[in-house]
Amino acid sequence: MSDCTELSDRMPDVALGRAAWTETEQRHLAECADCRAEWEFVTAASRLGATLPATDPALVSTVLLARLAREHERARARIRLWSAAGLAAAAAVIVALWTGGRLGGFGRDGGRGSSTPRVATAPVPPTPPPSPAGSTAIPTW
Ligand SMILES: [Zn+2]
């Protein structure tokens, strides 16, 4: 195994403080540009998340379970609301069909008699006969 590979394998442990560079490894780092670039990358990656606050897994799971329970309850409330709306719509359709028989639609009498539409009428005055003299009527041939 080359020096570069050995150094690369030890970088995570050194970056996390679980090991330290030997004098030979430090000399190699000073001379090898590839290992130095890799070392900068590993140390930068090991610092990611270092500024985040420490979290308590038990607290996180408790908060998460509480939130899931609230979401579940909201979903059930929405289902109840839509079910009530569906029942109301079905009731409205039934009422419309039931009262439709009295208004000329389909009713309990099967559409006989009461299915005749009611139309409003008004008396029309009779038209006068055409006058023979000075008639402006259109001639017929
Ligand atoms: Zn190297």
PDB file of C-alpha atoms and ligand atoms in Angstrom:
ATOM      1  CA  MET A   1       0.000   0.000   0.000  1.00  0.00           C
ATOM      2  CA  SER A   2       1.363   3.408  -0.941  1.00  0.00           C
ATOM      3  CA  ASP A   3       1.855   6.266   1.475  1.00  0.00           C
ATOM      4  CA  CYS A   4      -0.983   8.172  -0.176  1.00  0.00           C
ATOM      5  CA  THR A   5      -3.441   5.297   0.322  1.00  0.00           C
ATOM      6  CA  GLU A   6      -2.417   4.803   3.957  1.00  0.00           C
ATOM      7  CA  LEU A   7      -2.795   8.510   4.630  1.00  0.00           C
ATOM      8  CA  SER A   8      -6.175   8.563   2.888  1.00  0.00           C
ATOM      9  CA  ASP A   9      -7.391   5.662   5.050  1.00  0.00           C
ATOM     10  CA  ARG A  10      -6.354   7.420   8.277  1.00  0.00           C
ATOM     11  CA  MET A  11      -7.786  10.845   7.406  1.00  0.00           C
ATOM     12  CA  PRO A  12     -11.268  10.304   8.881  1.00  0.00           C
ATOM     13  CA  ASP A  13      -9.862   9.149  12.229  1.00  0.00           C
ATOM     14  CA  VAL A  14      -7.457  12.088  12.439  1.00  0.00           C
ATOM     15  CA  ALA A  15     -10.137  14.553  11.363  1.00  0.00           C
ATOM     16  CA  LEU A  16     -12.487  13.286  14.077  1.00  0.00           C
ATOM     17  CA  GLY A  17      -9.751  13.420  16.723  1.00  0.00           C
ATOM     18  CA  ARG A  18      -9.530   9.647  17.205  1.00  0.00           C
ATOM     19  CA  ALA A  19      -5.919   9.520  15.962  1.00  0.00           C
ATOM     20  CA  ALA A  20      -2.975  11.840  15.259  1.00  0.00           C
ATOM     21  CA  TRP A  21      -0.518  12.142  12.361  1.00  0.00           C
ATOM     22  CA  THR A  22       2.899  10.583  12.812  1.00  0.00           C
ATOM     23  CA  GLU A  23       6.000  12.589  11.836  1.00  0.00           C
ATOM     24  CA  THR A  24       6.317  10.544   8.621  1.00  0.00           C
ATOM     25  CA  GLU A  25       2.701  11.216   7.707  1.00  0.00           C
ATOM     26  CA  GLN A  26       3.107  14.937   8.430  1.00  0.00           C
ATOM     27  CA  ARG A  27       6.146  15.064   6.141  1.00  0.00           C
ATOM     28  CA  HIS A  28       4.179  13.290   3.384  1.00  0.00           C
ATOM     29  CA  LEU A  29       1.309  15.736   3.769  1.00  0.00           C
ATOM     30  CA  ALA A  30       3.715  18.649   3.438  1.00  0.00           C
ATOM     31  CA  GLU A  31       5.229  17.228   0.240  1.00  0.00           C
ATOM     32  CA  CYS A  32       2.211  15.624  -1.530  1.00  0.00           C
ATOM     33  CA  ALA A  33      -0.271  18.052  -3.098  1.00  0.00           C
ATOM     34  CA  ASP A  34      -2.893  15.341  -3.707  1.00  0.00           C
ATOM     35  CA  CYS A  35      -2.936  14.250  -0.062  1.00  0.00           C
ATOM     36  CA  ARG A  36      -3.025  17.885   1.095  1.00  0.00           C
ATOM     37  CA  ALA A  37      -6.068  18.576  -1.118  1.00  0.00           C
ATOM     38  CA  GLU A  38      -7.772  15.440   0.148  1.00  0.00           C
ATOM     39  CA  TRP A  39      -6.971  16.382   3.746  1.00  0.00           C
ATOM     40  CA  GLU A  40      -8.533  19.838   3.270  1.00  0.00           C
ATOM     41  CA  PHE A  41     -11.628  18.205   1.827  1.00  0.00           C
ATOM     42  CA  VAL A  42     -11.943  15.703   4.691  1.00  0.00           C
ATOM     43  CA  THR A  43     -11.457  18.344   7.392  1.00  0.00           C
ATOM     44  CA  ALA A  44     -14.037  20.621   5.720  1.00  0.00           C
ATOM     45  CA  ALA A  45     -16.523  17.736   5.549  1.00  0.00           C
ATOM     46  CA  SER A  46     -15.927  16.831   9.186  1.00  0.00           C
ATOM     47  CA  ARG A  47     -16.865  20.386  10.227  1.00  0.00           C
ATOM     48  CA  LEU A  48     -20.243  20.210   8.501  1.00  0.00           C
ATOM     49  CA  GLY A  49     -23.011  20.149  11.045  1.00  0.00           C
ATOM     50  CA  ALA A  50     -20.669  21.045  13.898  1.00  0.00           C
ATOM     51  CA  THR A  51     -22.632  24.251  14.542  1.00  0.00           C
ATOM     52  CA  LEU A  52     -26.002  22.503  14.740  1.00  0.00           C
ATOM     53  CA  PRO A  53     -27.472  22.230  18.215  1.00  0.00           C
ATOM     54  CA  ALA A  54     -27.345  18.865  19.891  1.00  0.00           C
ATOM     55  CA  THR A  55     -30.592  16.987  19.642  1.00  0.00           C
ATOM     56  CA  ASP A  56     -32.196  14.556  22.000  1.00  0.00           C
ATOM     57  CA  PRO A  57     -33.485  11.572  20.004  1.00  0.00           C
ATOM     58  CA  ALA A  58     -36.197  10.843  22.584  1.00  0.00           C
ATOM     59  CA  LEU A  59     -37.455  14.424  22.393  1.00  0.00           C
ATOM     60  CA  VAL A  60     -37.396  14.366  18.601  1.00  0.00           C
ATOM     61  CA  SER A  61     -39.392  11.125  18.482  1.00  0.00           C
ATOM     62  CA  THR A  62     -41.919  12.444  21.025  1.00  0.00           C
ATOM     63  CA  VAL A  63     -42.477  15.643  19.052  1.00  0.00           C
ATOM     64  CA  LEU A  64     -42.685  13.694  15.806  1.00  0.00           C
ATOM     65  CA  LEU A  65     -45.255  11.224  17.174  1.00  0.00           C
ATOM     66  CA  ALA A  66     -47.364  14.086  18.550  1.00  0.00           C
ATOM     67  CA  ARG A  67     -47.325  15.803  15.186  1.00  0.00           C
ATOM     68  CA  LEU A  68     -48.276  12.591  13.387  1.00  0.00           C
ATOM     69  CA  ALA A  69     -51.188  12.124  15.794  1.00  0.00           C
ATOM     70  CA  ARG A  70     -52.401  15.672  15.082  1.00  0.00           C
ATOM     71  CA  GLU A  71     -52.169  15.081  11.319  1.00  0.00           C
ATOM     72  CA  HIS A  72     -54.079  11.804  11.674  1.00  0.00           C
ATOM     73  CA  GLU A  73     -56.843  13.580  13.610  1.00  0.00           C
ATOM     74  CA  ARG A  74     -57.044  16.333  10.976  1.00  0.00           C
ATOM     75  CA  ALA A  75     -57.353  13.721   8.220  1.00  0.00           C
ATOM     76  CA  ARG A  76     -60.183  11.984  10.117  1.00  0.00           C
ATOM     77  CA  ALA A  77     -61.958  15.345  10.579  1.00  0.00           C
ATOM     78  CA  ARG A  78     -61.709  16.019   6.842  1.00  0.00           C
ATOM     79  CA  ILE A  79     -63.171  12.583   6.063  1.00  0.00           C
ATOM     80  CA  ARG A  80     -66.073  13.214   8.472  1.00  0.00           C
ATOM     81  CA  LEU A  81     -66.718  16.606   6.845  1.00  0.00           C
ATOM     82  CA  TRP A  82     -66.758  15.189   3.327  1.00  0.00           C
ATOM     83  CA  SER A  83     -68.992  12.307   4.430  1.00  0.00           C
ATOM     84  CA  ALA A  84     -71.493  14.765   5.901  1.00  0.00           C
ATOM     85  CA  ALA A  85     -71.368  16.827   2.709  1.00  0.00           C
ATOM     86  CA  GLY A  86     -71.985  13.706   0.620  1.00  0.00           C
ATOM     87  CA  LEU A  87     -74.952  12.697   2.773  1.00  0.00           C
ATOM     88  CA  ALA A  88     -76.373  16.215   2.510  1.00  0.00           C
ATOM     89  CA  ALA A  89     -76.028  16.139  -1.277  1.00  0.00           C
ATOM     90  CA  ALA A  90     -77.716  12.731  -1.450  1.00  0.00           C
ATOM     91  CA  ALA A  91     -80.543  14.004   0.777  1.00  0.00           C
ATOM     92  CA  ALA A  92     -80.973  17.043  -1.476  1.00  0.00           C
ATOM     93  CA  VAL A  93     -81.263  14.791  -4.550  1.00  0.00           C
ATOM     94  CA  ILE A  94     -83.819  12.569  -2.796  1.00  0.00           C
ATOM     95  CA  VAL A  95     -85.888  15.583  -1.733  1.00  0.00           C
ATOM     96  CA  ALA A  96     -85.741  17.017  -5.255  1.00  0.00           C
ATOM     97  CA  LEU A  97     -86.955  13.722  -6.754  1.00  0.00           C
ATOM     98  CA  TRP A  98     -89.630  13.315  -4.074  1.00  0.00           C
ATOM     99  CA  THR A  99     -91.102  16.795  -4.542  1.00  0.00           C
ATOM    100  CA  GLY A 100     -90.617  16.677  -8.312  1.00  0.00           C
ATOM    101  CA  GLY A 101     -93.844  14.637  -8.706  1.00  0.00           C
ATOM    102  CA  ARG A 102     -95.904  17.565  -7.447  1.00  0.00           C
ATOM    103  CA  LEU A 103     -94.142  20.013  -9.711  1.00  0.00           C
ATOM    104  CA  GLY A 104     -94.452  18.049 -12.964  1.00  0.00           C
ATOM    105  CA  GLY A 105     -91.440  15.793 -12.784  1.00  0.00           C
ATOM    106  CA  PHE A 106     -91.184  12.183 -11.815  1.00  0.00           C
ATOM    107  CA  GLY A 107     -93.334  11.528  -8.810  1.00  0.00           C
ATOM    108  CA  ARG A 108     -95.078   8.749  -7.008  1.00  0.00           C
ATOM    109  CA  ASP A 109     -97.791   8.590  -9.709  1.00  0.00           C
ATOM    110  CA  GLY A 110     -95.266   7.492 -12.310  1.00  0.00           C
ATOM    111  CA  GLY A 111     -95.466  10.711 -14.297  1.00  0.00           C
ATOM    112  CA  ARG A 112     -99.202  10.485 -15.096  1.00  0.00           C
ATOM    113  CA  GLY A 113    -101.462  13.493 -14.663  1.00  0.00           C
ATOM    114  CA  SER A 114     -99.186  15.706 -12.736  1.00  0.00           C
ATOM    115  CA  SER A 115     -96.459  15.462 -15.362  1.00  0.00           C
ATOM    116  CA  THR A 116     -98.306  17.942 -17.629  1.00  0.00           C
ATOM    117  CA  PRO A 117     -96.373  21.177 -17.617  1.00  0.00           C
ATOM    118  CA  ARG A 118     -98.230  24.223 -16.414  1.00  0.00           C
ATOM    119  CA  VAL A 119     -98.051  27.118 -18.840  1.00  0.00           C
ATOM    120  CA  ALA A 120     -99.422  30.582 -18.163  1.00  0.00           C
ATOM    121  CA  THR A 121    -101.826  31.900 -20.822  1.00  0.00           C
ATOM    122  CA  ALA A 122    -103.235  35.363 -21.547  1.00  0.00           C
ATOM    123  CA  PRO A 123    -106.356  36.291 -23.645  1.00  0.00           C
ATOM    124  CA  VAL A 124    -105.543  37.528 -27.162  1.00  0.00           C
ATOM    125  CA  PRO A 125    -107.894  40.148 -28.797  1.00  0.00           C
ATOM    126  CA  PRO A 126    -109.402  39.101 -32.167  1.00  0.00           C
ATOM    127  CA  THR A 127    -107.790  40.588 -35.283  1.00  0.00           C
ATOM    128  CA  PRO A 128    -110.081  42.939 -37.396  1.00  0.00           C
ATOM    129  CA  PRO A 129    -110.918  41.894 -41.001  1.00  0.00           C
ATOM    130  CA  PRO A 130    -108.959  43.714 -43.744  1.00  0.00           C
ATOM    131  CA  SER A 131    -110.663  46.869 -45.193  1.00  0.00           C
ATOM    132  CA  PRO A 132    -111.341  46.743 -49.032  1.00  0.00           C
ATOM    133  CA  ALA A 133    -110.695  50.469 -49.819  1.00  0.00           C
ATOM    134  CA  GLY A 134    -107.254  51.911 -49.316  1.00  0.00           C
ATOM    135  CA  SER A 135    -105.988  48.565 -48.432  1.00  0.00           C
ATOM    136  CA  THR A 136    -102.352  48.298 -47.783  1.00  0.00           C
ATOM    137  CA  ALA A 137    -102.504  44.587 -47.819  1.00  0.00           C
ATOM    138  CA  ILE A 138    -100.187  42.681 -50.059  1.00  0.00           C
ATOM    139  CA  PRO A 139    -101.961  41.652 -53.309  1.00  0.00           C
ATOM    140  CA  THR A 140    -102.359  37.984 -54.030  1.00  0.00           C
ATOM    141  CA  TRP A 141    -102.089  36.638 -57.603  1.00  0.00           C
TER     142      TRP A 141
HETATM  143 ZN    ZN B   1       0.146  11.530  -1.012  1.00  0.00          ZN
END
